[in-house]
XYZ file of C-alpha atoms in Angstrom:
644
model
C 0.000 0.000 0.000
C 0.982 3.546 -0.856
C 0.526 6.599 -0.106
C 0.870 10.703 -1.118
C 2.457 13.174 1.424
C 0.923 16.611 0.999
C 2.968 19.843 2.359
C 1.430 23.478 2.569
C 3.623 25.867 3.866
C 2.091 29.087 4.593
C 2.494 32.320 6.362
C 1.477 31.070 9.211
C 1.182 27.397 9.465
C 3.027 24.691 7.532
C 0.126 21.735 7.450
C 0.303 17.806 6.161
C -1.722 15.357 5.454
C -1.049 11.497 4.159
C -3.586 10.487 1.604
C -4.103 6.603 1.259
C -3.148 5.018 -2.464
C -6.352 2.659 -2.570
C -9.304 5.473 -2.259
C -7.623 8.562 -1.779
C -9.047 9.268 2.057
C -7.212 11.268 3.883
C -5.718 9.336 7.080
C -4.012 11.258 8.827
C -3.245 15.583 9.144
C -1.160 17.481 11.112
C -0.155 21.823 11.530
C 2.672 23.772 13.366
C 3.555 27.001 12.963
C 5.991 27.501 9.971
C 9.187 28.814 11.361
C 11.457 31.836 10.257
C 14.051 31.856 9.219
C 14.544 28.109 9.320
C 11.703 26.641 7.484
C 12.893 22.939 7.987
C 12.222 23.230 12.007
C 8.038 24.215 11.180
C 7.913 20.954 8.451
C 9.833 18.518 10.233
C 7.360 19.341 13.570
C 4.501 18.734 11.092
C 5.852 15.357 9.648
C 7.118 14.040 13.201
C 3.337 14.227 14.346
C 2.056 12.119 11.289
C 2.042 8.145 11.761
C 5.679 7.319 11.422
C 4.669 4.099 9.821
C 2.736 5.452 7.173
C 4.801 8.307 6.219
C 7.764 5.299 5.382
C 5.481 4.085 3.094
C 5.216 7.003 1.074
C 6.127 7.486 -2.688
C 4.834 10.516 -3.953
C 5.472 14.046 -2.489
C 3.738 17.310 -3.552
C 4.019 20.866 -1.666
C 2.616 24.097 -1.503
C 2.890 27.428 -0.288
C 1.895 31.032 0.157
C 5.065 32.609 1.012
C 6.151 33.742 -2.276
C 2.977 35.156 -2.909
C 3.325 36.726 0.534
C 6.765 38.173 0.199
C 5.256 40.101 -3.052
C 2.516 41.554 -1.736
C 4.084 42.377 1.154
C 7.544 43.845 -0.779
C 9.744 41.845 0.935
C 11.170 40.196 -1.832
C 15.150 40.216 -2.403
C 17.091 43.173 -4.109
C 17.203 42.858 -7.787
C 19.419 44.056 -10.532
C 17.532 45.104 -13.807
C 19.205 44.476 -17.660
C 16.755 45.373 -20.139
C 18.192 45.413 -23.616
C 16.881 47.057 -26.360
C 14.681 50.511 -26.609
C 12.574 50.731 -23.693
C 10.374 53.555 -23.244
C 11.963 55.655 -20.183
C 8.344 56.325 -18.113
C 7.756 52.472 -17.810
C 8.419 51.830 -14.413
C 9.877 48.438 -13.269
C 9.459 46.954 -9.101
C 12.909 47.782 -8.863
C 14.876 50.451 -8.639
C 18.401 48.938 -9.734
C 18.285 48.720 -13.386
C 20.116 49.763 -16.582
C 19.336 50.206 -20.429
C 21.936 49.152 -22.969
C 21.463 48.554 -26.936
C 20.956 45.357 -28.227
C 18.239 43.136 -29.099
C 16.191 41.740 -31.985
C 13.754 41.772 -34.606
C 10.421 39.684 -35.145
C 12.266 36.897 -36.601
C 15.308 36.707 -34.584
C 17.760 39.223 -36.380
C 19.996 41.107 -34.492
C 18.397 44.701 -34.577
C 22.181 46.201 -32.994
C 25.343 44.873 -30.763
C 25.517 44.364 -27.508
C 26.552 46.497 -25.150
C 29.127 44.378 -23.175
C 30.924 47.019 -21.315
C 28.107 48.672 -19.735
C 26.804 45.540 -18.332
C 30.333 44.559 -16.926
C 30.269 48.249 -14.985
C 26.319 47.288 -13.756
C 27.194 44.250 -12.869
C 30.357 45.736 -11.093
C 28.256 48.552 -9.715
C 25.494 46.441 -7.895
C 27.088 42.902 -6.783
C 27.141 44.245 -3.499
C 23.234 45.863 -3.519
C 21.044 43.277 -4.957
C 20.824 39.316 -4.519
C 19.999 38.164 -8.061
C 19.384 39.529 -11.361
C 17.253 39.637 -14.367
C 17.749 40.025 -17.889
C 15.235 41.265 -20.776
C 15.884 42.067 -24.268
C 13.560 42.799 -27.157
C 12.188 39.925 -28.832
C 14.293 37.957 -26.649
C 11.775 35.197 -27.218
C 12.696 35.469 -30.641
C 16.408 34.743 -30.344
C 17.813 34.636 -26.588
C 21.383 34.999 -27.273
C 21.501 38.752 -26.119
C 20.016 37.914 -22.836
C 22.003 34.889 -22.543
C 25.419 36.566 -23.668
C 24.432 39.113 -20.725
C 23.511 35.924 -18.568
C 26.954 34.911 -18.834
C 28.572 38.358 -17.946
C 26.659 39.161 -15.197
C 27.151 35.524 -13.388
C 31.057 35.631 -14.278
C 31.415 39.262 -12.366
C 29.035 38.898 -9.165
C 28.587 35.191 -9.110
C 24.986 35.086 -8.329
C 21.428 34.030 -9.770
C 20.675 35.580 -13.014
C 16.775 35.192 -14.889
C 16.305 35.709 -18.006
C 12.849 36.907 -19.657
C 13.048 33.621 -22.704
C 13.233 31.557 -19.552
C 9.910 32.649 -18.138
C 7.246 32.747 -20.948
C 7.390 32.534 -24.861
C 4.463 35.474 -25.240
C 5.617 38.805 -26.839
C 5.215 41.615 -24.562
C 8.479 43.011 -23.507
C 7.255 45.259 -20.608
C 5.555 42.088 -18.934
C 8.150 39.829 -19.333
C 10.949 42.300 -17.705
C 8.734 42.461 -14.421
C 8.333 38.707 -14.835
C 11.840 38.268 -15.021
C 12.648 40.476 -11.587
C 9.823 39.220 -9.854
C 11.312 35.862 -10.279
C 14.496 36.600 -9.388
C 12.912 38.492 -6.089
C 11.395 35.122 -5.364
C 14.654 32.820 -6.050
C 16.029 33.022 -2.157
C 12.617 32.409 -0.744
C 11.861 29.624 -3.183
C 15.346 28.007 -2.583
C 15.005 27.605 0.839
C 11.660 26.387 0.961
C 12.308 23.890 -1.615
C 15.698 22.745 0.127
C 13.999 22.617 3.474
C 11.631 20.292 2.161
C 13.776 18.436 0.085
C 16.378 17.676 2.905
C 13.690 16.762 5.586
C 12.528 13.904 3.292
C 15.994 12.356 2.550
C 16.777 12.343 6.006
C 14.037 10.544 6.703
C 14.817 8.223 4.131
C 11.579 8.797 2.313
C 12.041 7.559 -1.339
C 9.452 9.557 -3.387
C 8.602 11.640 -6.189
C 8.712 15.070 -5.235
C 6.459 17.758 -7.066
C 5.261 21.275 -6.424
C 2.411 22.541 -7.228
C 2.186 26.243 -9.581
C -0.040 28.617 -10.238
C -2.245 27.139 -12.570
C -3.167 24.026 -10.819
C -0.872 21.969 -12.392
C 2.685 20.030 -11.171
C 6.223 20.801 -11.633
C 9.300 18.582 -10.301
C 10.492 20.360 -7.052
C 13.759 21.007 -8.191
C 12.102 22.843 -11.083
C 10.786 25.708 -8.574
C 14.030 26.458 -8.391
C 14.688 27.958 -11.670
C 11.055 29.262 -12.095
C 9.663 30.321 -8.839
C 8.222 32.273 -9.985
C 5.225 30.096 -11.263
C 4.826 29.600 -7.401
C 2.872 32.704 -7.224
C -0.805 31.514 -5.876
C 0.343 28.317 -5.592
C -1.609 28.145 -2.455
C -4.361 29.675 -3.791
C -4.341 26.734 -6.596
C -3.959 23.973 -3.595
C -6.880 25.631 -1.695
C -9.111 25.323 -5.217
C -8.344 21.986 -5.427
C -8.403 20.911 -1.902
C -11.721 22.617 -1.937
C -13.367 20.370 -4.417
C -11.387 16.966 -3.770
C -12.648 17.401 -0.216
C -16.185 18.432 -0.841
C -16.440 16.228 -3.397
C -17.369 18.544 -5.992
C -15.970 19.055 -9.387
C -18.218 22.650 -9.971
C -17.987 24.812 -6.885
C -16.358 28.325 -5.546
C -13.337 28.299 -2.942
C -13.213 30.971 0.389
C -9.490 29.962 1.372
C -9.274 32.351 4.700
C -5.554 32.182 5.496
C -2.974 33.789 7.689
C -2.402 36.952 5.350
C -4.927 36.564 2.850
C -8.319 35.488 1.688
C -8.375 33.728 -1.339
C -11.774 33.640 -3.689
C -11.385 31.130 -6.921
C -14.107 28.383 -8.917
C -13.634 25.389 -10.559
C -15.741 24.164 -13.433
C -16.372 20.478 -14.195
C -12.761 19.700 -12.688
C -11.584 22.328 -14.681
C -10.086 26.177 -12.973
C -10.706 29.052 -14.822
C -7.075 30.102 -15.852
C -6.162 33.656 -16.646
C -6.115 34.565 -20.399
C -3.771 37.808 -19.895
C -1.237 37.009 -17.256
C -1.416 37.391 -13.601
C -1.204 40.447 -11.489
C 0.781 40.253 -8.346
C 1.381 43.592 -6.294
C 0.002 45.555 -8.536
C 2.560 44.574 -11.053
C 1.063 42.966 -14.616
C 3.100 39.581 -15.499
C 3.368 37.106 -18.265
C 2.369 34.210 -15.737
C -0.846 32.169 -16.413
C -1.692 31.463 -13.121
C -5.623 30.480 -11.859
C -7.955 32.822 -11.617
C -8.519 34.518 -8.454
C -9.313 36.843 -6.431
C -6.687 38.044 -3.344
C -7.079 40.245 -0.358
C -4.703 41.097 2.422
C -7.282 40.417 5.270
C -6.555 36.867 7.182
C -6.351 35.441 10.343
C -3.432 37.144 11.472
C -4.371 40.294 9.902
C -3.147 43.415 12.288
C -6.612 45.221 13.673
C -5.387 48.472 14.698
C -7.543 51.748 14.998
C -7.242 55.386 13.908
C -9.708 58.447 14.338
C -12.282 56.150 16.513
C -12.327 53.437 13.270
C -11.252 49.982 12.914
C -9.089 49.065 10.002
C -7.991 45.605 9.313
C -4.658 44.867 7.722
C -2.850 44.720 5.037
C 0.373 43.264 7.303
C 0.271 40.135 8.970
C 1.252 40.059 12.577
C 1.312 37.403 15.308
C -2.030 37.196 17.110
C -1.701 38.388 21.154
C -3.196 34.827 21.830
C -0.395 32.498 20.193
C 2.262 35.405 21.057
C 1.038 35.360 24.614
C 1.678 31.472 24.907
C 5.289 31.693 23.446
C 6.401 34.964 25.646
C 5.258 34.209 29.008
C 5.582 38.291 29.995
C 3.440 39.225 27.157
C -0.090 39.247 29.081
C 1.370 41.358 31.485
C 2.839 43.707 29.646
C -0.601 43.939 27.789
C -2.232 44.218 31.412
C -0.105 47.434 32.501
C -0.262 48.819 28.903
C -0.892 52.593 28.856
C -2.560 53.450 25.978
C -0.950 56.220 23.113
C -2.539 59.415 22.530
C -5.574 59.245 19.827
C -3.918 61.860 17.553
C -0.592 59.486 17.660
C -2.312 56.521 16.693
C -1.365 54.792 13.234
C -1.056 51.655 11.791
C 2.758 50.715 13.938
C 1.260 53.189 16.989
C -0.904 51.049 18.785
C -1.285 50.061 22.536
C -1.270 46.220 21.103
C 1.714 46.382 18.950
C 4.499 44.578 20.224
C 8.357 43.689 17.791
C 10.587 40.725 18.811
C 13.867 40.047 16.802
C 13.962 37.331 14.515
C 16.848 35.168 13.743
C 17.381 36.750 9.962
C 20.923 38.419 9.450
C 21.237 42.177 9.684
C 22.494 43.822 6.550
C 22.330 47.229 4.445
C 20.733 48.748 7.735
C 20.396 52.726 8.061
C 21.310 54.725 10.735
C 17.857 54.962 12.545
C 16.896 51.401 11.786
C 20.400 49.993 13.285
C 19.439 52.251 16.576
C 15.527 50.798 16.811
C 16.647 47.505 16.238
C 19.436 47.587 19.239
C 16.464 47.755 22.090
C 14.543 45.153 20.284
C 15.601 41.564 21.231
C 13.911 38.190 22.090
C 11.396 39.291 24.189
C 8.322 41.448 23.274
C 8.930 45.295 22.872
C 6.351 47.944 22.972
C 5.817 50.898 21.302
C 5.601 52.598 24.087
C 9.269 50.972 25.740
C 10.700 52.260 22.195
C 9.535 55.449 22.882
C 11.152 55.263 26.354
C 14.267 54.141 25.025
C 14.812 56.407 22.066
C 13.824 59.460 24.041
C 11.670 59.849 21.193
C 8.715 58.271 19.173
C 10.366 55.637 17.092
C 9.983 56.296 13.108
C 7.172 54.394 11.335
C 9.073 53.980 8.322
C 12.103 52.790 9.897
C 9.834 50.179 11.519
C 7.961 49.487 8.586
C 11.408 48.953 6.729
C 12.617 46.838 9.703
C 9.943 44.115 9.156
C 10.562 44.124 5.284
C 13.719 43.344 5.920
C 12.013 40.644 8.490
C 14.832 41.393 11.024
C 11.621 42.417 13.395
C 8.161 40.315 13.648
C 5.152 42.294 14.771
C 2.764 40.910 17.402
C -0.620 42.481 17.178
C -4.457 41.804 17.596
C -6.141 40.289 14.837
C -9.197 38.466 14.198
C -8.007 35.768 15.737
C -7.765 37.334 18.744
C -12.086 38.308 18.519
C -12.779 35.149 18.089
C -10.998 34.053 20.791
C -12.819 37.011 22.896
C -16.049 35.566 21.603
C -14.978 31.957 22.480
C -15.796 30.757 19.072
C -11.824 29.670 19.156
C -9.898 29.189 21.984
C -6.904 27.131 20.783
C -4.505 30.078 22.248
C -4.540 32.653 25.449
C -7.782 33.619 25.602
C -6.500 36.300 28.419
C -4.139 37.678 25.886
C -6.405 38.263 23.417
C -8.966 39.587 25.918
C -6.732 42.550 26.902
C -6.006 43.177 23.664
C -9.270 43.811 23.044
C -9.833 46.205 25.701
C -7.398 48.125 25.017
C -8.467 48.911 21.118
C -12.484 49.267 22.541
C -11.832 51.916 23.948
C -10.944 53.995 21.335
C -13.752 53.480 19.213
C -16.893 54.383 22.062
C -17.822 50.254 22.082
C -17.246 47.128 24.638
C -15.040 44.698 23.532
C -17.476 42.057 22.769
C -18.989 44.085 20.028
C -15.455 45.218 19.220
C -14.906 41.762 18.510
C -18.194 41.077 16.777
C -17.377 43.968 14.532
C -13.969 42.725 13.849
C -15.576 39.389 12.989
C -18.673 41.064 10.601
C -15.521 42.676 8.913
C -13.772 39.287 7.698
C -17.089 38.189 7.040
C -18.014 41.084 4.782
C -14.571 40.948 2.848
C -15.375 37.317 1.927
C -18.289 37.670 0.658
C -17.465 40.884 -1.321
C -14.132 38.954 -2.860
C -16.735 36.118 -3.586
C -18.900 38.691 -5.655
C -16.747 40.351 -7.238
C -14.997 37.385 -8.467
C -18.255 36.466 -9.577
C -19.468 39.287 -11.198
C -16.128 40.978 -12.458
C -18.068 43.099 -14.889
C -19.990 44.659 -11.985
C -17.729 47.873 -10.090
C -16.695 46.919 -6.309
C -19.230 50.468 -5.388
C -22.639 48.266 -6.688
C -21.337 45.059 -4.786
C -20.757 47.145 -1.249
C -23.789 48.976 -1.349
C -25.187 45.372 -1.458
C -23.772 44.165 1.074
C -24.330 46.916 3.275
C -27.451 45.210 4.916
C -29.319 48.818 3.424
C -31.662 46.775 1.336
C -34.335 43.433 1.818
C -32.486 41.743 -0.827
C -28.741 40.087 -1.050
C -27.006 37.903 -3.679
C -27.900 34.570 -4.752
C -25.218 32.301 -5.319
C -25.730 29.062 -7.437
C -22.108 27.539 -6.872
C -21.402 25.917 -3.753
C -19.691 28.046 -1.997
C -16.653 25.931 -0.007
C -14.787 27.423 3.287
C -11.575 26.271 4.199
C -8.758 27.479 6.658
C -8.056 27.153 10.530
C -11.559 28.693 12.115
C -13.221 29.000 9.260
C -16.239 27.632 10.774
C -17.019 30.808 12.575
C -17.656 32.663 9.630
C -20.208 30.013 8.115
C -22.993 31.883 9.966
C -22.037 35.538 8.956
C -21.309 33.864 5.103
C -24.868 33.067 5.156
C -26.177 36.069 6.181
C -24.525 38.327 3.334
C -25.132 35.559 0.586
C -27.578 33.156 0.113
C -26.127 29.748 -1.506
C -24.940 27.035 -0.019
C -21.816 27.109 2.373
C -19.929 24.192 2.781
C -17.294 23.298 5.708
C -15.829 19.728 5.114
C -13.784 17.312 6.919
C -9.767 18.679 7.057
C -10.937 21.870 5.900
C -8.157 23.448 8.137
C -5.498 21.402 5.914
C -7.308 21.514 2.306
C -4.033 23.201 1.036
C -1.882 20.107 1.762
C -4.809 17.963 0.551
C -5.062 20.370 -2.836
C -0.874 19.916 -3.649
C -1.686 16.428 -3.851
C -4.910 16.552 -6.465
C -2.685 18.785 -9.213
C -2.150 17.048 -12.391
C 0.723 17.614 -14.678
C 0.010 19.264 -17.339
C 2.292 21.014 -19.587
C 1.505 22.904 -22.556
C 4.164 24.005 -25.609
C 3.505 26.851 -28.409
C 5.997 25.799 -31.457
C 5.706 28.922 -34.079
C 6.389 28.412 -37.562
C 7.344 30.975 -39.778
C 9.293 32.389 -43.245
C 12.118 33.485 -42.822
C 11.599 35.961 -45.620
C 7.575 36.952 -47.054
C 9.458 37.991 -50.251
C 10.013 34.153 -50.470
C 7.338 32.438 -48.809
C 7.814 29.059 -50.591
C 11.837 28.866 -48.804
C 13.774 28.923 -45.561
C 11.588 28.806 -42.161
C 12.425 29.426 -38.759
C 10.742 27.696 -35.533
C 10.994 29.331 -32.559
C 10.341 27.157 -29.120
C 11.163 27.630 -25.394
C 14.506 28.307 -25.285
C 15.551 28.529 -29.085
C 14.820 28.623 -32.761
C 16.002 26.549 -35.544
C 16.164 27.349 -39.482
C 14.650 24.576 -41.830
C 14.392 24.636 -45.433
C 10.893 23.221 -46.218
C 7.959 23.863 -44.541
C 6.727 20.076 -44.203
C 10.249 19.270 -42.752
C 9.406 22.582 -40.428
C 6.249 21.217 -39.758
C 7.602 17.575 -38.249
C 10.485 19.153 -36.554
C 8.654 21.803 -34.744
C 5.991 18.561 -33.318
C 9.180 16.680 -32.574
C 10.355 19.483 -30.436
C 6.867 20.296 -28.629
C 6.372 16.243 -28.168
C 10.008 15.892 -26.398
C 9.407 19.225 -23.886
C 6.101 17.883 -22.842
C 7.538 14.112 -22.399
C 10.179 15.104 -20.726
C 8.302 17.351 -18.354
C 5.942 14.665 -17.461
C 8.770 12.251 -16.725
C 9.791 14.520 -14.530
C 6.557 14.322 -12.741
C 7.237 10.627 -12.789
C 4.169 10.200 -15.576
C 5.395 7.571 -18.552
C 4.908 8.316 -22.333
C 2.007 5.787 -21.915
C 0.070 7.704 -19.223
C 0.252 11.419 -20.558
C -2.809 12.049 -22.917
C -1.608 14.359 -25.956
C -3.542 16.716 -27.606
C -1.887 18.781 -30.410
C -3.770 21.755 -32.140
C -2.541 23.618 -35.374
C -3.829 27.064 -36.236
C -2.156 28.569 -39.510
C -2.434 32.442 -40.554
C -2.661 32.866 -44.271
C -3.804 35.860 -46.848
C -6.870 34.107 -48.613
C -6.171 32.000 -51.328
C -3.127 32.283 -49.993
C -0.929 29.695 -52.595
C 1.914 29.460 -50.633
C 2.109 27.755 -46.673
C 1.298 30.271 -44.114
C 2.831 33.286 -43.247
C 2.244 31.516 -39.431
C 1.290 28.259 -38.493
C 1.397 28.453 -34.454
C 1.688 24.290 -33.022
C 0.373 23.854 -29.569
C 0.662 21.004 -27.636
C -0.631 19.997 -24.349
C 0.150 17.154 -22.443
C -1.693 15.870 -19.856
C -0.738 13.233 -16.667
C -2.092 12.606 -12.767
C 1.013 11.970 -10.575
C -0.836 10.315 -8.064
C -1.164 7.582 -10.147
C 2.068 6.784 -8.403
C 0.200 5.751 -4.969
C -2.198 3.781 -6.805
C 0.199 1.362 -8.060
């Protein structure tokens, strides 16, 4: 008997959960906290609860996670370098601030358009090896011909000896703009990716696990784990993708709608007859528009561990994740009373890092490129909980709110504030933490808004209620503007929305909200079994799929009838006749998509095939087309593996 090990790492917990090879019930789940800056300590305390028998028997692996898709919306992401090559326009702006423009690049069918500036990328490169952690690379119609970006590639590694992305490497889709920020988001998200992979990785060879090990992306689909590594990118709502399809393997339900409530986020997403709905333009992460096809979805930055803070007698809810009091209170024993003997900060002070609540401890990441006020904060801030208001004593002087907010960027500090895990705690609907801690807490942020700390609570609670359901219609009805769908849901009117899709919750309490869900919609709301771990359960159910655009076209329209060039994923190749074009550019699309599958450990035999040709011709057109675009997709289920 076999079975599948399924790993979701998130902001705030790292859960798992061993499926069983024969009928695919899940038989055993575990959570801990995920664990900074050492990511192995949170998994391995998840796998050493699991039944140490079963886990031996395991042979297939498959992980998730939400931190790279946290680290971007939060802009914590690692210092990149910027090489675009070629004539970009000068407004565009780019998430990063490092970046230089040199000539180069190509045409539309892969001729050079000018040289390449070697010399100024040897001074950039020169210039910024001790700034930024990776680089990425981007030249016009690099998808085209790559040799510009790889030539650069090869420069920039030999002078600073780090990670270098380039744009051909990420997506094959014109579009230079997109695929730049593609490019340095990627390269943002190589440390993060690399350590979560190798955590993973090396907990499962010391256990002596023998197993396929797969990851799941974006899209709902599977990638070898060692993959993530050079494309981490395609991480991006990976969890959101495991919560999808955790959502319907565990309902049982191949048509419904996904609430994911997580640590930073809420996630909103719908699956059709097995099928998610995939973005036809590209995803946007952090504002930033990218070349990734990634589900689609709807994000917000209110979770669990959202910070509740107020300001001018309101409540406001996020966007940065803190520790809850509660689950602080339990791992710094002098937390409650500090909390108990807090005095409480001027209303005209308040802000979002100014709050009676708001505690920093150090973490365990290396200091580095510090300034001169953060390197001062950060010497009264150690292992133990520190106030605002002990800052303020310390400093002589209010500490700075950008230096703070920069601190926890850098995630050299970790903020401990309420959240709405904390209300429910107050309103005992959850009571796995301090329930003292969380009380006080409470108390103190009541009493700047004119209300008792129950209904504090319950308002905190209606909030994360309302922001569901809004994500949910809005996702839903995309043409409709965000104005029509709050004035809905503002309880002004004897009507709400009517939702046909089952509507599935899953996260940690997530059955406290199944009341208030009901309330603003009426559909169905389901809770199921191990709804608390459907993201582990989801990184099991993703298929690999993996699908390959071959282009075909003259290399000259003067003579249509000789010479034509295929560009793939990574390359091009010149061919003299089209019908030897033709087979060669199938060959190449059939031997990417095998050997991604084998990678996923799925045979020839097991991936279904489907090839599609469109061609682009004048009419009565007597020649072969001016573009005949080859698109294969291949199609295998890894967990075939624990079936055997």
């Amino acid at each position: 008997m076999h079975y599948g090990l399924g790993i979701d790492t998130g902001g705030t917990y790292t859960d798992a959960v061993l499926l069983r090879g024969s009928d695919g019930v899940v038989v055993d789940s575990k959570k801990a906290f995920t664990t900074y800056p050492d990511l192995q300590v949170g998994i391995s305390r998840a796998l050493d609860s699991l039944d140490h028998d079963l886990l031996h028997k395991v042979n297939l692996v498959s992980v998730s996670t939400t931190l790279s898709t946290n680290s971007l919306l939060e802009g914590t992401g690692t210092p990149v370098g910027l090489v675009l090559i070629g004539q970009h326009p000068a407004d565009m702006e780019f998430p990063t601030p490092d970046l230089i423009v040199v000539s180069g690049g190509h045409g539309p069918s892969g001729e050079e358009e000018a040289s390449l500036d070697i010399g100024s990328i040897r001074e950039f490169g020169s210039r910024t090896k001790d700034t930024v952690e990776a680089y990425a690379i981007s030249a016009f119609f690099g998808t085209r011909n790559p040799e510009h970006e790889l030539k650069a590639k090869s420069v920039i590694q030999e002078i600073t000896g780090k990670p270098v992305v380039c744009g051909h490497e990420l997506c094959q889709e014109l579009g230079a703009y997109e695929r730049a920020v593609t490019a340095v988001l990627n390269a943002q998200l190589i440390p993060i990716t690399h350590h979560f992979v190798s955590a993973v990785m090396a907990d499962i060879r010391n256990r002596g696990i023998n197993a396929r090990m797969l990851m799941l992306k974006c899209d709902g689909s599977v990638y070898n784990l060692e993959d993530a590594l050079d494309k981490p990118i395609e991480t991006i709502f990976s969890g959101p993708a495991a919560s999808l399809l955790g959502a319907s393997y565990l309902a049982k339900l191949d048509t419904c709608a996904a609430i994911d409530v997580g640590g930073t986020s809420t996630d909103i997403s719908a699956i059709y007859h097995g099928v998610p709905e995939i973005s036809a333009s590209g995803s946007v992460i952090g504002g930033w528009k990218t070349r990734v096809k990634a589900m689609k979805m709807e994000t917000s930055a209110t979770g669990g561990d959202s910070h509740v803070w107020v300001m001018d007698g309101e409540v406001m809810i996020g966007p940065r994740r803190v520790i809850p009091l509660c689950v602080a209170a339990v791992t710094y024993a002098g937390l409650l009373q500090k909390l108990n003997l807090m005095r409480l900060i001027p209303r005209k002070s308040l802000s979002e890092n100014y709050q009676p609540t708001k505690f920093l401890v150090r973490t365990e990441y290396s200091v580095n490129g510090l300034s001169k006020e953060e390197a001062e904060i950060l010497q009264h801030i150690g292992n133990e909980p520190v106030s605002i208001n002990e800052l303020n004593e310390a400093l002589h002087a209010m500490p700075s709110g950008k230096a703070i907010d920069s601190l926890i960027k850098k995630r050299l500090v970790q903020a401990i504030g309420f959240t709405p895990t904390d209300a429910l705690h107050v309103r005992g609907e959850y009571t796995a933490w301090d329930v003292d801690a969380a009380n006080a807490g409470a108390e103190l942020l009541s009493r700047y808004t004119g209300i008792k700390k129950y209904e504090f609570c319950t308002s905190v609670k209606e909030h994360v209620a309302r922001n569901m359901a809004r994500n949910q219609m809005t996702f839903l009805l995309p043409e409709r503007a965000r104005p029509f769908v709050d004035e809905m849901l503002s309880g002004l009117y004897p009507a709400k929305f009517s939702v046909k899709l089952p509507i599935v919750l899953l996260g940690g309490p997530v059955r406290a909200y199944a009341k208030e869900m009901a309330a603003f919609l009426d559909g169905e709301i389901i809770v199921p079994d191990h709804a608390d771990v459907g993201n582990a359960v989801g990184a099991l159910a993703g298929k690999g799929v993996k699908r390959v655009e071959v282009l075909i076209m003259p290399s000259s329209i003067e003579k249509p009838t000789e010479d034509f060039l295929i560009f793939y994923p990574g390359g091009r190749e010149q061919v003299v006749d089209y019908r030897e074009a033709f087979d060669r550019a199938r060959q190449i699309g059939l031997e990417i998509v095998h050997e991604y599958e084998t990678r996923c450990g799925v045979s020839r035999e097991e991936t279904k095939v489907n090839v599609s040709v469109v061609n682009i011709a004048p009419e009565n057109w007597p020649y072969p087309p001016l573009e005949t675009r080859i698109t294969i997709v291949g199609v295998g289920d890894p967990m075939m593996i624990i079936k055997e």
